[in-house]
Each structure stands twice: as structure tokens, then as C-alpha cells.
mmCIF file of C-alpha atoms in Angstrom:
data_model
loop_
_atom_site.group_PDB
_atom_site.id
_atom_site.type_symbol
_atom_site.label_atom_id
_atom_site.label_comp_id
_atom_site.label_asym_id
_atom_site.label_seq_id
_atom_site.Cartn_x
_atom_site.Cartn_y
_atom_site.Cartn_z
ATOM 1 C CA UNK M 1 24.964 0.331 -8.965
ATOM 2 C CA UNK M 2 23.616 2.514 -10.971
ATOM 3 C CA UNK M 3 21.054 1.937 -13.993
ATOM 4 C CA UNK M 4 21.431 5.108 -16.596
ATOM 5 C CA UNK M 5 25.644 6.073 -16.532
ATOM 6 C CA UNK M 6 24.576 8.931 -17.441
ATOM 7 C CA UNK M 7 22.032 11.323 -16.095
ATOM 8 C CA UNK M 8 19.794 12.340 -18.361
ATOM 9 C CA UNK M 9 16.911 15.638 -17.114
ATOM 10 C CA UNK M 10 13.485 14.102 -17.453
ATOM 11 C CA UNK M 11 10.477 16.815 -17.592
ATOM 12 C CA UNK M 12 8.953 15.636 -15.076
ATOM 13 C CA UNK M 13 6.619 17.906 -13.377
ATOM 14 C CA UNK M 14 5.202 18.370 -16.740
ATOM 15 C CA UNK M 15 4.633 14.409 -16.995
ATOM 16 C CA UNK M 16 3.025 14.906 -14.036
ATOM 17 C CA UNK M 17 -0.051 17.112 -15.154
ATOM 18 C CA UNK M 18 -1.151 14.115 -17.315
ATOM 19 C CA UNK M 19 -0.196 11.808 -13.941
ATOM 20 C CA UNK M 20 -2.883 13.997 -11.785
ATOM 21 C CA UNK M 21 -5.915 13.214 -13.855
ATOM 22 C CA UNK M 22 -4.915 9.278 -14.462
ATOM 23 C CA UNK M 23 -5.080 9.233 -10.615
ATOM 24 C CA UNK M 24 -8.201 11.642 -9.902
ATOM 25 C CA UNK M 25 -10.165 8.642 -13.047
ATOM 26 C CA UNK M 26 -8.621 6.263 -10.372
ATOM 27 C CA UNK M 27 -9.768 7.713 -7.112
ATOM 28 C CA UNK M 28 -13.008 8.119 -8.798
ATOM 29 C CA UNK M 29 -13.098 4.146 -9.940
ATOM 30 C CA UNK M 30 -12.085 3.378 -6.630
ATOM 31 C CA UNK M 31 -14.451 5.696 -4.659
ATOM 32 C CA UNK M 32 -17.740 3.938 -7.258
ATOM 33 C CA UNK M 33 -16.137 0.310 -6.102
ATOM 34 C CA UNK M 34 -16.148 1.152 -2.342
ATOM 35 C CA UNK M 35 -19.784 2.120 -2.866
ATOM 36 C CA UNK M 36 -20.862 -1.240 -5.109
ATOM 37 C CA UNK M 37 -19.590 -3.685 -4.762
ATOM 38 C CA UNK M 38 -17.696 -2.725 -1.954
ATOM 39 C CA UNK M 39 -15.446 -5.154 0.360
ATOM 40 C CA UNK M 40 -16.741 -8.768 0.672
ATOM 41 C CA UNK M 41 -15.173 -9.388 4.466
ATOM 42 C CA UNK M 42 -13.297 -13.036 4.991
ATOM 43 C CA UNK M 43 -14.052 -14.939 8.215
ATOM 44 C CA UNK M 44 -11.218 -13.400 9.850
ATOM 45 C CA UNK M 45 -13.827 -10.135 9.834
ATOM 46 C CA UNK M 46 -17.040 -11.440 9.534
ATOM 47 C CA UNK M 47 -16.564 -14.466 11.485
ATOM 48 C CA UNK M 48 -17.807 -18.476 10.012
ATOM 49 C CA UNK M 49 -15.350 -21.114 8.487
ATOM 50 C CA UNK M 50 -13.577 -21.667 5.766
ATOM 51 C CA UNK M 51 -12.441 -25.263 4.508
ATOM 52 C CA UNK M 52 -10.304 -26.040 2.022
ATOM 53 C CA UNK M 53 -10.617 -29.880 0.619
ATOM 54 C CA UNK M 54 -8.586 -32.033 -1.893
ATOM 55 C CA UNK M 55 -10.016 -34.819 -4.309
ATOM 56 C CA UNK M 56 -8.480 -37.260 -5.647
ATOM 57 C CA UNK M 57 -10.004 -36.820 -9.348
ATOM 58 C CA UNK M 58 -11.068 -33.302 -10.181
ATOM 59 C CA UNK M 59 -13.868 -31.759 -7.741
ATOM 60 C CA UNK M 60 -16.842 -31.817 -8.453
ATOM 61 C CA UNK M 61 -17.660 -28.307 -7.934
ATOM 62 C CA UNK M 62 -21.825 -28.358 -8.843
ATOM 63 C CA UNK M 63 -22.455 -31.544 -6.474
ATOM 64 C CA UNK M 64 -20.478 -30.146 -3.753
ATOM 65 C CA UNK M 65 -22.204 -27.074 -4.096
ATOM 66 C CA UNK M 66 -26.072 -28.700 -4.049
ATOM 67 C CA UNK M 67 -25.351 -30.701 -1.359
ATOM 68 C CA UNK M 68 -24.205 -28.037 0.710
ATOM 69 C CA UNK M 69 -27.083 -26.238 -0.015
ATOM 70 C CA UNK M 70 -29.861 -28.833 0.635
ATOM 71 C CA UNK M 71 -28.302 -28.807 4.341
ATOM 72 C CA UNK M 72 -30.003 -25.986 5.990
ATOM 73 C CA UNK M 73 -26.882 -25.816 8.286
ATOM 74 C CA UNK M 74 -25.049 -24.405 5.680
ATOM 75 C CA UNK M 75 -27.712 -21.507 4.305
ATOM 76 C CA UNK M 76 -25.598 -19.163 2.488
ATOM 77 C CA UNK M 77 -21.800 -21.331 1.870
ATOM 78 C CA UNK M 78 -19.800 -20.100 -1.032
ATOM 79 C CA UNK M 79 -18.128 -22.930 -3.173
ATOM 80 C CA UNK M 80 -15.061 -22.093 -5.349
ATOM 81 C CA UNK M 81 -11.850 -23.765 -7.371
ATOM 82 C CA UNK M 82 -8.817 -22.775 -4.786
ATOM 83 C CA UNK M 83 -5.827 -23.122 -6.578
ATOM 84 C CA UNK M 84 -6.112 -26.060 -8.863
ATOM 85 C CA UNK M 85 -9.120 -28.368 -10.564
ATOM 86 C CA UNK M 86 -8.468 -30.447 -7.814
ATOM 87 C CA UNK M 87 -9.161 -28.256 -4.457
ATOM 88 C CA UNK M 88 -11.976 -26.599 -3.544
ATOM 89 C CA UNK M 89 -12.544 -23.816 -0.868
ATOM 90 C CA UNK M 90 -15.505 -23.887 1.063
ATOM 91 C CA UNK M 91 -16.692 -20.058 2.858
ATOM 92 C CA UNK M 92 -19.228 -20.839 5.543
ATOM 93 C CA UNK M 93 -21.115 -17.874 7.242
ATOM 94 C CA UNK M 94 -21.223 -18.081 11.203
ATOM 95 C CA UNK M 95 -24.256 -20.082 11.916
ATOM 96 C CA UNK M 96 -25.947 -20.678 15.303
ATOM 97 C CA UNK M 97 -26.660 -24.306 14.427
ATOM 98 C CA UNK M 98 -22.426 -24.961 13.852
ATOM 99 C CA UNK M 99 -21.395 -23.147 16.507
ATOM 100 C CA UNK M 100 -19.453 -25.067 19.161
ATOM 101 C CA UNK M 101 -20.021 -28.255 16.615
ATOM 102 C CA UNK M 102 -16.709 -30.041 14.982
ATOM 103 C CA UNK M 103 -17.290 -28.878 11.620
ATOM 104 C CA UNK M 104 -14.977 -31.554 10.011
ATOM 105 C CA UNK M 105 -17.218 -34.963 10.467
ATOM 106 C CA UNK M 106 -19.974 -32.628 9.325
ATOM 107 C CA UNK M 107 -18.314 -32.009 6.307
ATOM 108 C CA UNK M 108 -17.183 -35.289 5.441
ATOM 109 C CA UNK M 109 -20.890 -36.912 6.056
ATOM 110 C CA UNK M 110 -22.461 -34.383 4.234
ATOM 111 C CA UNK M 111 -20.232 -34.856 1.110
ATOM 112 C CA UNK M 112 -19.255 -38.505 1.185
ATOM 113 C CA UNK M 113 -21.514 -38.522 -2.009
ATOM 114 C CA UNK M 114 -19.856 -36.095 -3.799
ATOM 115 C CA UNK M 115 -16.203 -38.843 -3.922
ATOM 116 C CA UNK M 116 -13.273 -39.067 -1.778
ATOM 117 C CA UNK M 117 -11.700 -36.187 -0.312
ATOM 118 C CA UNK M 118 -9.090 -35.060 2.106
ATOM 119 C CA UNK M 119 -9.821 -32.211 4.478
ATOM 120 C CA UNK M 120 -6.591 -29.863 4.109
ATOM 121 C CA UNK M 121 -7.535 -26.945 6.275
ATOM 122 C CA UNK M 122 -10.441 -26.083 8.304
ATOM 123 C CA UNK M 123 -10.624 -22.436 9.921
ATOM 124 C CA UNK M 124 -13.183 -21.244 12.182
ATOM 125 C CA UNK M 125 -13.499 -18.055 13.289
ATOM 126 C CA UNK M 126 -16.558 -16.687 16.058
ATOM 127 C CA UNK M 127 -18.565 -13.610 14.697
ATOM 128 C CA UNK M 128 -17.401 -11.465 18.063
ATOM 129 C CA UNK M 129 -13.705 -12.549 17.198
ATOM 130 C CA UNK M 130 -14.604 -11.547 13.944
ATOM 131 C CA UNK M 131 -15.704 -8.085 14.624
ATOM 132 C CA UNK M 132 -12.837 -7.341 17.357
ATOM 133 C CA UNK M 133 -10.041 -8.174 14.293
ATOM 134 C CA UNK M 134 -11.809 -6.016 12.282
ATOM 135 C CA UNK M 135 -11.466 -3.138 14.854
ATOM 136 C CA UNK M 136 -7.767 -3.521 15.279
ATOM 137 C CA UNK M 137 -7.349 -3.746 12.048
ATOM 138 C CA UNK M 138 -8.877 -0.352 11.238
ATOM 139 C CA UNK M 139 -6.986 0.970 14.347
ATOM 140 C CA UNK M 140 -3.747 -0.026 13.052
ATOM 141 C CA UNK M 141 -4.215 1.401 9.641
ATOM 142 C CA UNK M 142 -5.479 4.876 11.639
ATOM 143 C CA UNK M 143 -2.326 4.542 13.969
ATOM 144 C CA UNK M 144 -0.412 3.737 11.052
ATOM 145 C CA UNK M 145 -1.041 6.983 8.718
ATOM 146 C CA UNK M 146 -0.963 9.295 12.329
ATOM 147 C CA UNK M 147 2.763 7.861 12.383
ATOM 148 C CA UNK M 148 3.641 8.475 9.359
ATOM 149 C CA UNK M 149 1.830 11.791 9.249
ATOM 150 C CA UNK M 150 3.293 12.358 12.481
ATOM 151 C CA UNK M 151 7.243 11.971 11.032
ATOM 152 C CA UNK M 152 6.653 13.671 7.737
ATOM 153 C CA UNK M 153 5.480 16.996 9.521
ATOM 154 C CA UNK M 154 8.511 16.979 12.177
ATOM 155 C CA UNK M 155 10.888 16.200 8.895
ATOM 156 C CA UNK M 156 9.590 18.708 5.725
ATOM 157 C CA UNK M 157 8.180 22.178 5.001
ATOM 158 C CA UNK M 158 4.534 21.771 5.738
ATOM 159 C CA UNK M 159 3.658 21.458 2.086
ATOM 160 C CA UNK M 160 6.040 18.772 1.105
ATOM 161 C CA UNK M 161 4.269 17.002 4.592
ATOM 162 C CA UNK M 162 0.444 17.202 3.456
ATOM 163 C CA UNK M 163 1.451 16.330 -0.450
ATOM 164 C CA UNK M 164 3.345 13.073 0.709
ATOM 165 C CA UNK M 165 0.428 12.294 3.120
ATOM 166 C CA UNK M 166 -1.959 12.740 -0.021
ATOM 167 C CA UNK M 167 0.333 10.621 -1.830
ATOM 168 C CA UNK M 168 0.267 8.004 0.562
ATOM 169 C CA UNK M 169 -3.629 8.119 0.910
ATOM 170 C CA UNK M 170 -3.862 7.884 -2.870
ATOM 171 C CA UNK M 171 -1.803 4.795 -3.096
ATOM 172 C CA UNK M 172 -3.749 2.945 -0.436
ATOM 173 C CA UNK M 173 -7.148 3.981 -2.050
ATOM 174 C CA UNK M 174 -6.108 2.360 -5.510
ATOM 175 C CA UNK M 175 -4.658 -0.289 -3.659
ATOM 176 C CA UNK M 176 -7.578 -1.297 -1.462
ATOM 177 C CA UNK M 177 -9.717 -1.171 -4.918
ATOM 178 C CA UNK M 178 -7.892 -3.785 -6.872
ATOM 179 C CA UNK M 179 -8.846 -6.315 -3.855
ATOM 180 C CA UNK M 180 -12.197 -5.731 -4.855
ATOM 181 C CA UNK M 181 -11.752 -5.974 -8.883
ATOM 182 C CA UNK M 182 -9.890 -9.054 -8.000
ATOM 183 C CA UNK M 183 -12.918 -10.581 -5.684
ATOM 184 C CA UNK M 184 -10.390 -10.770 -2.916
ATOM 185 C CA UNK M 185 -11.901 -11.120 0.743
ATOM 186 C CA UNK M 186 -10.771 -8.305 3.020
ATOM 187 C CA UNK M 187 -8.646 -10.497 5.752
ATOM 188 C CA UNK M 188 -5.748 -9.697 7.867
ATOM 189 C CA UNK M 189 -3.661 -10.922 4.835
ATOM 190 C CA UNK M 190 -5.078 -7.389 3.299
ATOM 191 C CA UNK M 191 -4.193 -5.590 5.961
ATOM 192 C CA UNK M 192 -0.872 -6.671 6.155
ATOM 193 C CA UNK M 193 -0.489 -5.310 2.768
ATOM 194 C CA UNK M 194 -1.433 -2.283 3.400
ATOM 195 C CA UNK M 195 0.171 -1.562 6.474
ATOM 196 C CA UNK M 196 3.652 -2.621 4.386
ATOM 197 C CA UNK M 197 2.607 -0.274 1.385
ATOM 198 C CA UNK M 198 2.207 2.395 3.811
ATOM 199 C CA UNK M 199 5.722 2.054 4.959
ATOM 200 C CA UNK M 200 7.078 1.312 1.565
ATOM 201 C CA UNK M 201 5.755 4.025 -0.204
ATOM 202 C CA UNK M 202 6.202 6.776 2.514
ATOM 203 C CA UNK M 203 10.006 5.582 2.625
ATOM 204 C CA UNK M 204 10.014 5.859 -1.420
ATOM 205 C CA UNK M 205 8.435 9.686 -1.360
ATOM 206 C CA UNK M 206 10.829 10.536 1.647
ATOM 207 C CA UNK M 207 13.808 9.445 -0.854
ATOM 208 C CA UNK M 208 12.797 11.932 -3.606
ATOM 209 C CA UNK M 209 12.087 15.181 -1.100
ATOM 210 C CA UNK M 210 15.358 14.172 0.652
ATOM 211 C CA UNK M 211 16.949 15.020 -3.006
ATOM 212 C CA UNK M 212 14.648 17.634 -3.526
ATOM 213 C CA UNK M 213 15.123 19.435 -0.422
ATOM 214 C CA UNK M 214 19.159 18.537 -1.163
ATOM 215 C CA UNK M 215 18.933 20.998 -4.239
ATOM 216 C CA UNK M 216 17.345 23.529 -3.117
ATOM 217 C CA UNK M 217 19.774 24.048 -0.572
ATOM 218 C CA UNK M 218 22.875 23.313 -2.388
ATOM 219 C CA UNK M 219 22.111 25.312 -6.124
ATOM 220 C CA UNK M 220 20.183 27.928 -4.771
ATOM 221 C CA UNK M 221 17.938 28.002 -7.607
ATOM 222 C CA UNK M 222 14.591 30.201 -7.698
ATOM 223 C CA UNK M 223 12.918 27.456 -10.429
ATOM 224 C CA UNK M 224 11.090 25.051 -8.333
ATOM 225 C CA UNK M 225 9.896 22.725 -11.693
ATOM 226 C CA UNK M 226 14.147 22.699 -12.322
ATOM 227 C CA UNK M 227 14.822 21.431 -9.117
ATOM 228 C CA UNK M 228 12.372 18.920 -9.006
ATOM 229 C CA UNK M 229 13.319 17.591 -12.035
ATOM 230 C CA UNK M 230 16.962 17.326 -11.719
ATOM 231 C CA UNK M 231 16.104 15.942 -8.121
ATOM 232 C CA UNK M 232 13.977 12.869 -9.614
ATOM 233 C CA UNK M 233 16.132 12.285 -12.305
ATOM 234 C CA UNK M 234 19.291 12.118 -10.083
ATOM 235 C CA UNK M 235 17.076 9.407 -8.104
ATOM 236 C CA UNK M 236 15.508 7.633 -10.897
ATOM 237 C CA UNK M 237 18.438 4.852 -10.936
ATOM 238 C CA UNK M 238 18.220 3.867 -7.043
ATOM 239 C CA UNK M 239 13.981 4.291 -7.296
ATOM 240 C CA UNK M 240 13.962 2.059 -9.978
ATOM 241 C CA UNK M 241 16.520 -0.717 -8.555
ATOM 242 C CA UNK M 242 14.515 -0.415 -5.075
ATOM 243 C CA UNK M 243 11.180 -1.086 -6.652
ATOM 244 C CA UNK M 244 12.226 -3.391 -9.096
ATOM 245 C CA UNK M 245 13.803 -5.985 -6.474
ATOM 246 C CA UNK M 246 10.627 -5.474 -4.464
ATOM 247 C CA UNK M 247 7.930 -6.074 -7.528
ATOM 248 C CA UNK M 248 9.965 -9.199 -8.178
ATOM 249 C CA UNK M 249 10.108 -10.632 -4.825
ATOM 250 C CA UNK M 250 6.455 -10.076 -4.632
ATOM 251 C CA UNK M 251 5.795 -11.520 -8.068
ATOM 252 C CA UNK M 252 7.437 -14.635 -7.200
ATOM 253 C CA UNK M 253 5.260 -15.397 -3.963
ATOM 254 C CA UNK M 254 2.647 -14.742 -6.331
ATOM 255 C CA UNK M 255 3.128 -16.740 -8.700
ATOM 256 C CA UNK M 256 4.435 -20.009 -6.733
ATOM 257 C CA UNK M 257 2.712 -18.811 -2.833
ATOM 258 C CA UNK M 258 -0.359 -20.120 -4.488
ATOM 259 C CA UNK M 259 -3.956 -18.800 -3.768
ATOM 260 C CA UNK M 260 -3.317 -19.401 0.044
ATOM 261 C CA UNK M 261 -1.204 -15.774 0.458
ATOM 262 C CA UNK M 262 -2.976 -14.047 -2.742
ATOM 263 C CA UNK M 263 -4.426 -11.491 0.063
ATOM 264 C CA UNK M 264 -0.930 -10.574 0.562
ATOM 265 C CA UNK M 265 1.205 -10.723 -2.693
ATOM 266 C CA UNK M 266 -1.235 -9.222 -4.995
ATOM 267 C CA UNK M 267 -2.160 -6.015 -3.137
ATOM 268 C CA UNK M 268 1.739 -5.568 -2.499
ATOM 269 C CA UNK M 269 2.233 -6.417 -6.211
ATOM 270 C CA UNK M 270 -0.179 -3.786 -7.217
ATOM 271 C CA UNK M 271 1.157 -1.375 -4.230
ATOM 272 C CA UNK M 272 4.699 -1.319 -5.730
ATOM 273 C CA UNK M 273 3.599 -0.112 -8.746
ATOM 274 C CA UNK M 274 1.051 2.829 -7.596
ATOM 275 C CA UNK M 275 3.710 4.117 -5.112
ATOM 276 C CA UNK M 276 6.626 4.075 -6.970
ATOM 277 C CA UNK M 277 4.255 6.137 -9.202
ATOM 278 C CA UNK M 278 2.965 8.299 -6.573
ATOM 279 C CA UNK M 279 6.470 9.425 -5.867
ATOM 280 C CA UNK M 280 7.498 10.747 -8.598
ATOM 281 C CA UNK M 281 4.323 11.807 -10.619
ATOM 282 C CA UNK M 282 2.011 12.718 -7.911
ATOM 283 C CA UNK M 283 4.024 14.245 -4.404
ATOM 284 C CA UNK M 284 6.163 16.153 -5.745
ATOM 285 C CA UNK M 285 3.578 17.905 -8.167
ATOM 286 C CA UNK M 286 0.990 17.934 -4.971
ATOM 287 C CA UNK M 287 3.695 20.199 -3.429
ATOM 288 C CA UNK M 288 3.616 22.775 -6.214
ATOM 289 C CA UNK M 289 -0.457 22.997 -6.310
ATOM 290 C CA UNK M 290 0.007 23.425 -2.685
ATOM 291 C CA UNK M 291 1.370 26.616 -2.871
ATOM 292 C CA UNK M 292 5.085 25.837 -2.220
ATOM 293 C CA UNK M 293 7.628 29.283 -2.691
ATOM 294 C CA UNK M 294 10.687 28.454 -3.147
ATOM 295 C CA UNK M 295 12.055 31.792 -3.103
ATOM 296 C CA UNK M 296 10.245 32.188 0.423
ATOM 297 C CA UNK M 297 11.720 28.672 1.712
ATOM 298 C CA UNK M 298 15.515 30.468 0.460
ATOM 299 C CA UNK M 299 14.942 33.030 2.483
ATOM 300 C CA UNK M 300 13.897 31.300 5.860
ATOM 301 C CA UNK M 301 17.157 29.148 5.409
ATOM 302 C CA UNK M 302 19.109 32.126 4.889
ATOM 303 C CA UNK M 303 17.486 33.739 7.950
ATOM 304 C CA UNK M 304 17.417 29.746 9.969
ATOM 305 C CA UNK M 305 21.906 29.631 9.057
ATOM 306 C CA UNK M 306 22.311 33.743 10.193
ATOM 307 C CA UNK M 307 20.930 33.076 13.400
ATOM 308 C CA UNK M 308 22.729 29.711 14.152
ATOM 309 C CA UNK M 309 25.842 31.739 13.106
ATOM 310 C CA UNK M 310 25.170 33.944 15.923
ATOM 311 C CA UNK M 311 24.385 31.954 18.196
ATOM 312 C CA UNK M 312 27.835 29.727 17.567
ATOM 313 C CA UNK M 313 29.582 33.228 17.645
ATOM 314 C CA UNK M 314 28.215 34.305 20.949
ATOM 315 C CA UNK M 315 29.195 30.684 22.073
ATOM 316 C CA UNK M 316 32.445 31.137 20.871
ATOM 317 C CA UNK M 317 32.775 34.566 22.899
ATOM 318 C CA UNK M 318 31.670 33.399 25.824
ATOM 319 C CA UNK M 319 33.381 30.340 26.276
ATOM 320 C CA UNK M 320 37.029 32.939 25.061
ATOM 321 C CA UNK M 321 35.895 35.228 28.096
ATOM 322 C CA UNK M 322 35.041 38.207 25.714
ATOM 323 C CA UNK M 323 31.646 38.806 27.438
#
């Protein structure tokens, strides 16, 4: 299936010189957010409970809020709409005084002035639980990229390897700083957004250089910015299809999953977009600034195919009983 019927030559590593700087004003924003206001860690990282509660008329977010507070139990809770004017969600920090306590007839004695309510989930996390799923999830990011880095290398010219890498790091940076524009709490729900980007964008980049690489071997040409372009282009159709079914799939569980997997959808939503950019605005022009020769890479083919000749023509000598 193909989008465009005919191929049309887009210029793009020239589009790409205004691509760099809209991504260096990003990296910047993003660097500034990690600083202030940084992450605000869920329980699954910080440890505490979260409760999410349902009234029958819409909740009365102030009272629930006061009374909460007057409780010294509950010194620092976080009250917020979740999903409708109906539902509330209720962030509790870990607290010595809750700890090993059933939270739920708390709650409901506490707030059976506020109305009547249904307790619809009630999560509670310990703060040394907390902190070990915060290690393994940094782990699994590290081991993630050291894959990934790991394949790349083994797979391209060493240039192509580092831009993609950059690539990649560039789309998780701008990705991890939307889920603080968007006041989203850094869960494993995050995580598992970013270790999908990672494997979603890498896989989009290695489609391009695959093309790219394709080229240089096949037309022999000495213009790098050429074969890049006619290399993207020739791509653009299967890129776009690929991303497109993707940003829609993740679109819908974002718009009916409902604030419960908003962790997941929106970074992914936002992660589609970035790397689709990445790989064909960023990588590829990463490669060039890098140093790449493509006149140089020619000639170690040339030499890589003379010496594989030989050594299938010695094979072929030895195994006729000419040596």
C-alpha cells in the first residue's frame, strides 16, 4: 500500500537544518523542566496511597479536601477531579501513622460528611517498595539504550550508530518533558512508555539507514545529501502508514482509556510524533555533522567485496584441487 503513486524527491537534509534548532529550543525546554519543576514521582516511586472514590452527585472537591486536611494522618494528601465531576483521586504520602492500618474505613469515617461515596480503587504502596521500583525502573531504561546501542553499532558505520543513538536520546528527552507540562506522575505507566518509544523509534531510524545504506551501495553515488534524500523519500509512504496506525491506536486509548492509563497513552502519543520526526529530520542529518565520507565508505566496500572475492576464489581452487 502505498500513500504517494508517485515518488516525488523531498529536500530533505536541507529541511533538516531548520529541524536541528527546533530540537536543540526543545532539549533546552526540556533540560529547564527537569531542573523546575522537575518529575513529581507517583506512589509506585515514592511510596503512600492513592484512592480513587465515586459520588453519587458531583464531588465535592473543597470539603473533601478540608477534611482531609484537618486529619493530621493525612499531612500533605493531594485532592483532584479524576476523570469526570463525579470521581475524585485522592494521593496520600507514606505516613508512619497509616502504615500497616486499612486505609479504606479510614477513609470512609473521615469523609462520611462530605456525602455518599463508593470506594473504587485503593492502592498502597510501602516507601522501600517504592524506592526499589524506582531502581529497576532506571535500570531498565539504562539496559534498554545499552541494547539498542549495543545492535546499532554491530549493524551501521559507526557514524550512522552514534547519530541514531542521539536520535533516540533526543526523543526520550522531549518525551519525558511533556509528562511534566502535562502534571503527569512519573509511575511505571511512564516507564512503560518509554521503554516502547525506545523500541519504536530505534526500529523507525533503522528503516530509513536500511534505505540509506541500500543506495549507497546500489547507485554508487559520491553526493551523500542525494542519497539521503532519495532514501527518505522512497520511505516516506511506509513511515507514514507505520506511524499513522500507531498515533491512532494510541489516540484512541486516549481518548476512551480514560485518566486511569493517561501515564501510558499520552507519552506514547507524544513519542510517535517526536520519533517519527527524529528519523527523518534529525539521524540522518546527525550522520552528516558527524563527519560521515561517503566516498571513504565506497571505497572500504570496494576493498570489503575484493577480498571476499578472493577468498571465494581460493575456496573455489582448493576445493577443484588446483592448490
Amino acid at each position: 500500500m502505498e500513500i504517494f503513486k508517485k515518488v516525488r524527491i523531498f529536500d530533505f537534509v536541507k529541511y533538516s537544518n531548520y529541524g536541528l534548532w527546533v530540537s536543540f529550543i526543545l532539549l533546552i525546554g526540556a533540560a529547564v523542566l527537569f531542573i523546575k519543576p522537575s518529575f513529581t514521582p507517583g506512589i509506585d516511586f515514592a511510596g503512600g496511597s492513592l484512592a480513587q472514590i465515586r459520588y453519587q452527585t458531583q464531588a465535592p472537591i473543597e470539603k473533601v479536601r478540608t477534611l482531609l486536611e484537618s486529619d493530621s494522618r493525612f499531612k500533605g494528601v493531594q485532592v483532584s477531579e479524576f476523570d469526570s465531576i463525579y470521581e475524585l483521586s485522592i494521593k496520600i504520602p507514606h505516613s508512619t501513622a497509616l502504615e500497616g492500618e486499612n486505609l479504606a474505613p479510614i477513609l470512609e469515617s473521615v469523609l462520611a460528611p462530605s456525602g455518599i461515596f463508593e470506594i473504587r480503587k485503593l492502592d498502597s504502596v510501602g516507601a522501600k517498595v517504592g524506592e526499589e521500583l524506582r531502581q529497576k525502573g532506571i535500570v531498565s531504561l539504562i539496559l534498554a539504550f545499552i541494547a539498542m546501542m549495543a545492535y546499532v553499532s554491530f549493524r551501521y558505520e559507526w557514524r550512522f550508530a552514534l547519530a541514531g543513538i542521539l536520535a533516540l536520546v533526543h526523543d526520550v528527552i522531549i518525551t519525558a518533558a511533556s509528562i511534566i507540562i502535562f502534571d503527569i506522575d512519573l509511575n511505571l505507566e511512564v516507564i512503560a512508555a518509554l521503554l516502547t518509544l525506545i523500541g519504536y523509534s530505534i526500529n523507525d531510524t533503522i528503516i530509513i539507514f536500511d534505505r540509506i545504506r541500500e543506495k549507497m551501495l546500489t547507485d554508487r553515488s559520491n553526493n551523500i545529501n542525494l542519497v539521503i534524500n532519495e532514501a527518505i523519500s522512497r520511505t516516506l509512504s511506509r513511515t507514514l502508514l507505520t506511524s499513522l496506525t500507531v498515533f491512532f491506536v494510541v489516540l484512541t486509548l486516549y481518548m476512551f482509556g480514560g485518566a486511569i492509563i493517561v501515564g501510558f497513552s499520552l507519552p506514547m502519543l507524544i513519542g510517535v510524533i517526536v520519533g517519527t520526526y527524529s528519523s527523518m529530520f534529525v539521524a540522518p542529518k546527525l550522520a552528516i555533522l558527524l563527519g560521515f565520507n561517503i566516498e571513504e565508505y565506497h571505497k572500504k566496500e570496494s576493498l570489503k567485496a575484493k577480498r571476499a572475492a578472493d577468498r571465494q576464489k581460493m575456496r573455489q581452487q582448493y576445493e577443484g584441487g588446483r592448490i
